Structures are given as structure tokens and as C-alpha cells.
Amino acid sequence: MSKMMAVAATAFFLASAAPAVALQHSDIDTSSATAAQKKLPDGTTAEERANTARLNAAQSARARAENVTYEQEVSAAAQQVAHDQAEFAEETAAYEAEKARVAAMSAEERMRWEADVAACKAGDTSRCAAPAPQRP
């Protein structure tokens, strides 16, 4: 158990000392570095910032292009939906008109038939239907 504690304590000591050693090395490196390689207060270099800005601009341009494409697709889909709904409304209106025409024609034929039947029953034989042919 004490061996594990010693290993843990050594690891802790080394881990806590690493930032100080790195800080010392960075101080030495920055004094001899060029202006483009000098670390800024946030720990980055001017070159890193320029690369980040370039990548951000490229990503922003791609995102804008994707947004434009998406908006065009949404607009086209909305136009297609509007067209389909208008076409459906026209077809439904034509169907309903045809249904009403057939119903009116059927009602007219039925009224004419009922009038013929009533007249035939009243004795007007000219309005009676021809007798069905006899089967041999």
C-alpha cells in the first residue's frame, strides 16, 4: 500500500512541476523567437491567429453557401407544395362538378321514368315500356 502511495505522490509531484518547467522553456523560446512566433498573452502566435482567421472565414463562406442552397431548396419545396395543392383543388373541383352533373342527369332520367310509369298506370300506353322479349 505504501508503495502505491509513493508512486502516486511522485506522479503528483511530476504533474505539478511540468507546467513550471514548460513555462521556463517557453520564456527561453520566446526571447529568441521571431515576431511571428512570439506568443501572445493568450498563448497563441500571430501565425496561429492568422490561420484560425483564414479557417474561420472559409468555414463561414461554406456555411453561407449551404444556407443559400438550403433556402433555395425550402423555397422550391414550398412552391411545389403550393402547385400540388392548387392542382389537387382543380382536380377536386372538376370531380365534384362531374359528380353533380351525373347526379342531376340521373335525377332527371329517374323523374322522367317515374312520370312515364305513372302515365302508363293511368292508361297512356304510349308511355309504357315495350314488353320484354319472350324466351323460347
PDB file of C-alpha atoms in Angstrom:
ATOM      1  CA  MET A   1       0.000   0.000   0.000  1.00  0.00           C
ATOM      2  CA  SER A   2       2.812   2.412   0.873  1.00  0.00           C
ATOM      3  CA  LYS A   3       4.463   1.651  -2.466  1.00  0.00           C
ATOM      4  CA  MET A   4       1.285   2.765  -4.287  1.00  0.00           C
ATOM      5  CA  MET A   5       1.181   5.956  -2.229  1.00  0.00           C
ATOM      6  CA  ALA A   6       4.802   6.693  -3.106  1.00  0.00           C
ATOM      7  CA  VAL A   7       4.088   6.186  -6.801  1.00  0.00           C
ATOM      8  CA  ALA A   8       1.013   8.431  -6.567  1.00  0.00           C
ATOM      9  CA  ALA A   9       2.941  11.126  -4.721  1.00  0.00           C
ATOM     10  CA  THR A  10       5.742  11.019  -7.289  1.00  0.00           C
ATOM     11  CA  ALA A  11       3.225  11.255 -10.145  1.00  0.00           C
ATOM     12  CA  PHE A  12       1.519  14.194  -8.448  1.00  0.00           C
ATOM     13  CA  PHE A  13       4.844  15.981  -7.927  1.00  0.00           C
ATOM     14  CA  LEU A  14       5.870  15.479 -11.551  1.00  0.00           C
ATOM     15  CA  ALA A  15       2.483  16.596 -12.855  1.00  0.00           C
ATOM     16  CA  SER A  16       2.545  19.769 -10.766  1.00  0.00           C
ATOM     17  CA  ALA A  17       6.115  20.543 -11.773  1.00  0.00           C
ATOM     18  CA  ALA A  18       5.506  20.106 -15.508  1.00  0.00           C
ATOM     19  CA  PRO A  19       3.757  23.468 -16.052  1.00  0.00           C
ATOM     20  CA  ALA A  20       6.569  25.309 -14.304  1.00  0.00           C
ATOM     21  CA  VAL A  21       9.180  23.576 -16.459  1.00  0.00           C
ATOM     22  CA  ALA A  22       7.150  24.291 -19.580  1.00  0.00           C
ATOM     23  CA  LEU A  23       6.785  27.906 -18.538  1.00  0.00           C
ATOM     24  CA  GLN A  24      10.560  28.212 -18.112  1.00  0.00           C
ATOM     25  CA  HIS A  25      11.156  26.709 -21.559  1.00  0.00           C
ATOM     26  CA  SER A  26       8.574  28.996 -23.144  1.00  0.00           C
ATOM     27  CA  ASP A  27      10.284  32.024 -21.626  1.00  0.00           C
ATOM     28  CA  ILE A  28      13.581  30.945 -23.160  1.00  0.00           C
ATOM     29  CA  ASP A  29      11.991  30.175 -26.531  1.00  0.00           C
ATOM     30  CA  THR A  30      10.110  33.470 -26.780  1.00  0.00           C
ATOM     31  CA  SER A  31      13.199  35.592 -26.240  1.00  0.00           C
ATOM     32  CA  SER A  32      14.895  34.111 -29.307  1.00  0.00           C
ATOM     33  CA  ALA A  33      11.731  33.693 -31.424  1.00  0.00           C
ATOM     34  CA  THR A  34      10.819  35.838 -34.407  1.00  0.00           C
ATOM     35  CA  ALA A  35       7.944  38.285 -34.217  1.00  0.00           C
ATOM     36  CA  ALA A  36       5.556  35.851 -35.940  1.00  0.00           C
ATOM     37  CA  GLN A  37       6.433  33.094 -33.465  1.00  0.00           C
ATOM     38  CA  LYS A  38       6.163  35.161 -30.280  1.00  0.00           C
ATOM     39  CA  LYS A  39       3.415  34.004 -28.004  1.00  0.00           C
ATOM     40  CA  LEU A  40       0.638  36.491 -27.313  1.00  0.00           C
ATOM     41  CA  PRO A  41      -0.889  36.795 -23.829  1.00  0.00           C
ATOM     42  CA  ASP A  42      -3.438  34.058 -24.625  1.00  0.00           C
ATOM     43  CA  GLY A  43      -0.655  31.617 -25.585  1.00  0.00           C
ATOM     44  CA  THR A  44      -1.089  31.764 -29.363  1.00  0.00           C
ATOM     45  CA  THR A  45       1.146  33.152 -32.063  1.00  0.00           C
ATOM     46  CA  ALA A  46       0.260  35.655 -34.748  1.00  0.00           C
ATOM     47  CA  GLU A  47       0.629  32.871 -37.322  1.00  0.00           C
ATOM     48  CA  GLU A  48      -1.821  30.654 -35.414  1.00  0.00           C
ATOM     49  CA  ARG A  49      -4.301  33.523 -35.200  1.00  0.00           C
ATOM     50  CA  ALA A  50      -3.957  34.197 -38.940  1.00  0.00           C
ATOM     51  CA  ASN A  51      -4.530  30.516 -39.726  1.00  0.00           C
ATOM     52  CA  THR A  52      -7.520  30.458 -37.395  1.00  0.00           C
ATOM     53  CA  ALA A  53      -8.952  33.567 -39.052  1.00  0.00           C
ATOM     54  CA  ARG A  54      -8.427  32.032 -42.508  1.00  0.00           C
ATOM     55  CA  LEU A  55     -10.112  28.772 -41.493  1.00  0.00           C
ATOM     56  CA  ASN A  56     -12.975  30.646 -39.838  1.00  0.00           C
ATOM     57  CA  ALA A  57     -13.504  32.730 -42.991  1.00  0.00           C
ATOM     58  CA  ALA A  58     -13.516  29.603 -45.165  1.00  0.00           C
ATOM     59  CA  GLN A  59     -15.986  27.854 -42.852  1.00  0.00           C
ATOM     60  CA  SER A  60     -18.176  30.940 -42.762  1.00  0.00           C
ATOM     61  CA  ALA A  61     -18.219  31.096 -46.578  1.00  0.00           C
ATOM     62  CA  ARG A  62     -19.166  27.391 -46.781  1.00  0.00           C
ATOM     63  CA  ALA A  63     -21.900  27.892 -44.187  1.00  0.00           C
ATOM     64  CA  ARG A  64     -23.315  30.884 -46.088  1.00  0.00           C
ATOM     65  CA  ALA A  65     -23.309  28.878 -49.333  1.00  0.00           C
ATOM     66  CA  GLU A  66     -25.031  25.964 -47.597  1.00  0.00           C
ATOM     67  CA  ASN A  67     -27.619  28.353 -46.133  1.00  0.00           C
ATOM     68  CA  VAL A  68     -28.335  29.809 -49.575  1.00  0.00           C
ATOM     69  CA  THR A  69     -28.709  26.304 -51.030  1.00  0.00           C
ATOM     70  CA  TYR A  70     -30.969  25.283 -48.157  1.00  0.00           C
ATOM     71  CA  GLU A  71     -33.151  28.377 -48.547  1.00  0.00           C
ATOM     72  CA  GLN A  72     -33.466  27.693 -52.289  1.00  0.00           C
ATOM     73  CA  GLU A  73     -34.473  24.091 -51.588  1.00  0.00           C
ATOM     74  CA  VAL A  74     -37.034  25.212 -48.998  1.00  0.00           C
ATOM     75  CA  SER A  75     -38.442  27.763 -51.435  1.00  0.00           C
ATOM     76  CA  ALA A  76     -38.634  25.188 -54.238  1.00  0.00           C
ATOM     77  CA  ALA A  77     -40.350  22.721 -51.913  1.00  0.00           C
ATOM     78  CA  ALA A  78     -42.866  25.365 -50.828  1.00  0.00           C
ATOM     79  CA  GLN A  79     -43.586  26.232 -54.474  1.00  0.00           C
ATOM     80  CA  GLN A  80     -44.056  22.543 -55.278  1.00  0.00           C
ATOM     81  CA  VAL A  81     -46.450  22.129 -52.342  1.00  0.00           C
ATOM     82  CA  ALA A  82     -48.428  25.196 -53.463  1.00  0.00           C
ATOM     83  CA  HIS A  83     -48.544  23.872 -57.045  1.00  0.00           C
ATOM     84  CA  ASP A  84     -49.641  20.416 -55.877  1.00  0.00           C
ATOM     85  CA  GLN A  85     -52.353  21.896 -53.655  1.00  0.00           C
ATOM     86  CA  ALA A  86     -53.650  24.092 -56.490  1.00  0.00           C
ATOM     87  CA  GLU A  87     -53.659  21.111 -58.858  1.00  0.00           C
ATOM     88  CA  PHE A  88     -55.480  18.997 -56.268  1.00  0.00           C
ATOM     89  CA  ALA A  89     -58.066  21.756 -55.750  1.00  0.00           C
ATOM     90  CA  GLU A  90     -58.662  21.980 -59.519  1.00  0.00           C
ATOM     91  CA  GLU A  91     -58.995  18.214 -59.881  1.00  0.00           C
ATOM     92  CA  THR A  92     -61.322  18.041 -56.876  1.00  0.00           C
ATOM     93  CA  ALA A  93     -63.495  20.831 -58.284  1.00  0.00           C
ATOM     94  CA  ALA A  94     -63.671  19.070 -61.672  1.00  0.00           C
ATOM     95  CA  TYR A  95     -64.575  15.776 -59.957  1.00  0.00           C
ATOM     96  CA  GLU A  96     -67.279  17.425 -57.838  1.00  0.00           C
ATOM     97  CA  ALA A  97     -68.691  19.202 -60.919  1.00  0.00           C
ATOM     98  CA  GLU A  98     -68.812  15.920 -62.871  1.00  0.00           C
ATOM     99  CA  LYS A  99     -70.382  14.157 -59.896  1.00  0.00           C
ATOM    100  CA  ALA A 100     -73.046  16.872 -59.655  1.00  0.00           C
ATOM    101  CA  ARG A 101     -73.686  16.715 -63.437  1.00  0.00           C
ATOM    102  CA  VAL A 102     -74.136  12.920 -63.347  1.00  0.00           C
ATOM    103  CA  ALA A 103     -76.365  13.154 -60.270  1.00  0.00           C
ATOM    104  CA  ALA A 104     -78.536  15.808 -61.964  1.00  0.00           C
ATOM    105  CA  MET A 105     -78.763  13.736 -65.167  1.00  0.00           C
ATOM    106  CA  SER A 106     -79.653  10.631 -63.154  1.00  0.00           C
ATOM    107  CA  ALA A 107     -82.293  12.512 -61.172  1.00  0.00           C
ATOM    108  CA  GLU A 108     -83.783  13.897 -64.417  1.00  0.00           C
ATOM    109  CA  GLU A 109     -83.907  10.435 -66.008  1.00  0.00           C
ATOM    110  CA  ARG A 110     -85.497   8.977 -62.866  1.00  0.00           C
ATOM    111  CA  MET A 111     -88.156  11.734 -62.786  1.00  0.00           C
ATOM    112  CA  ARG A 112     -88.902  11.118 -66.483  1.00  0.00           C
ATOM    113  CA  TRP A 113     -89.143   7.342 -65.833  1.00  0.00           C
ATOM    114  CA  GLU A 114     -91.420   7.847 -62.813  1.00  0.00           C
ATOM    115  CA  ALA A 115     -93.631  10.145 -64.885  1.00  0.00           C
ATOM    116  CA  ASP A 116     -93.776   7.508 -67.677  1.00  0.00           C
ATOM    117  CA  VAL A 117     -94.676   4.781 -65.167  1.00  0.00           C
ATOM    118  CA  ALA A 118     -97.413   6.945 -63.633  1.00  0.00           C
ATOM    119  CA  ALA A 119     -98.790   7.807 -67.095  1.00  0.00           C
ATOM    120  CA  CYS A 120     -98.688   4.126 -68.156  1.00  0.00           C
ATOM    121  CA  LYS A 121    -100.545   3.114 -64.997  1.00  0.00           C
ATOM    122  CA  ALA A 122    -103.063   5.863 -65.708  1.00  0.00           C
ATOM    123  CA  GLY A 123    -103.737   4.295 -69.116  1.00  0.00           C
ATOM    124  CA  ASP A 124    -101.442   6.186 -71.501  1.00  0.00           C
ATOM    125  CA  THR A 125     -99.977   3.145 -73.276  1.00  0.00           C
ATOM    126  CA  SER A 126     -97.749   5.325 -75.482  1.00  0.00           C
ATOM    127  CA  ARG A 127     -95.624   5.966 -72.396  1.00  0.00           C
ATOM    128  CA  CYS A 128     -95.389   2.310 -71.366  1.00  0.00           C
ATOM    129  CA  ALA A 129     -92.168   0.442 -71.910  1.00  0.00           C
ATOM    130  CA  ALA A 130     -92.023  -2.188 -74.618  1.00  0.00           C
ATOM    131  CA  PRO A 131     -92.670  -5.650 -73.252  1.00  0.00           C
ATOM    132  CA  ALA A 132     -89.626  -7.777 -72.576  1.00  0.00           C
ATOM    133  CA  PRO A 133     -88.911 -10.331 -75.275  1.00  0.00           C
ATOM    134  CA  GLN A 134     -90.146 -13.839 -74.503  1.00  0.00           C
ATOM    135  CA  ARG A 135     -87.554 -16.546 -74.162  1.00  0.00           C
ATOM    136  CA  PRO A 136     -88.118 -19.642 -76.255  1.00  0.00           C
TER     137      PRO A 136
END
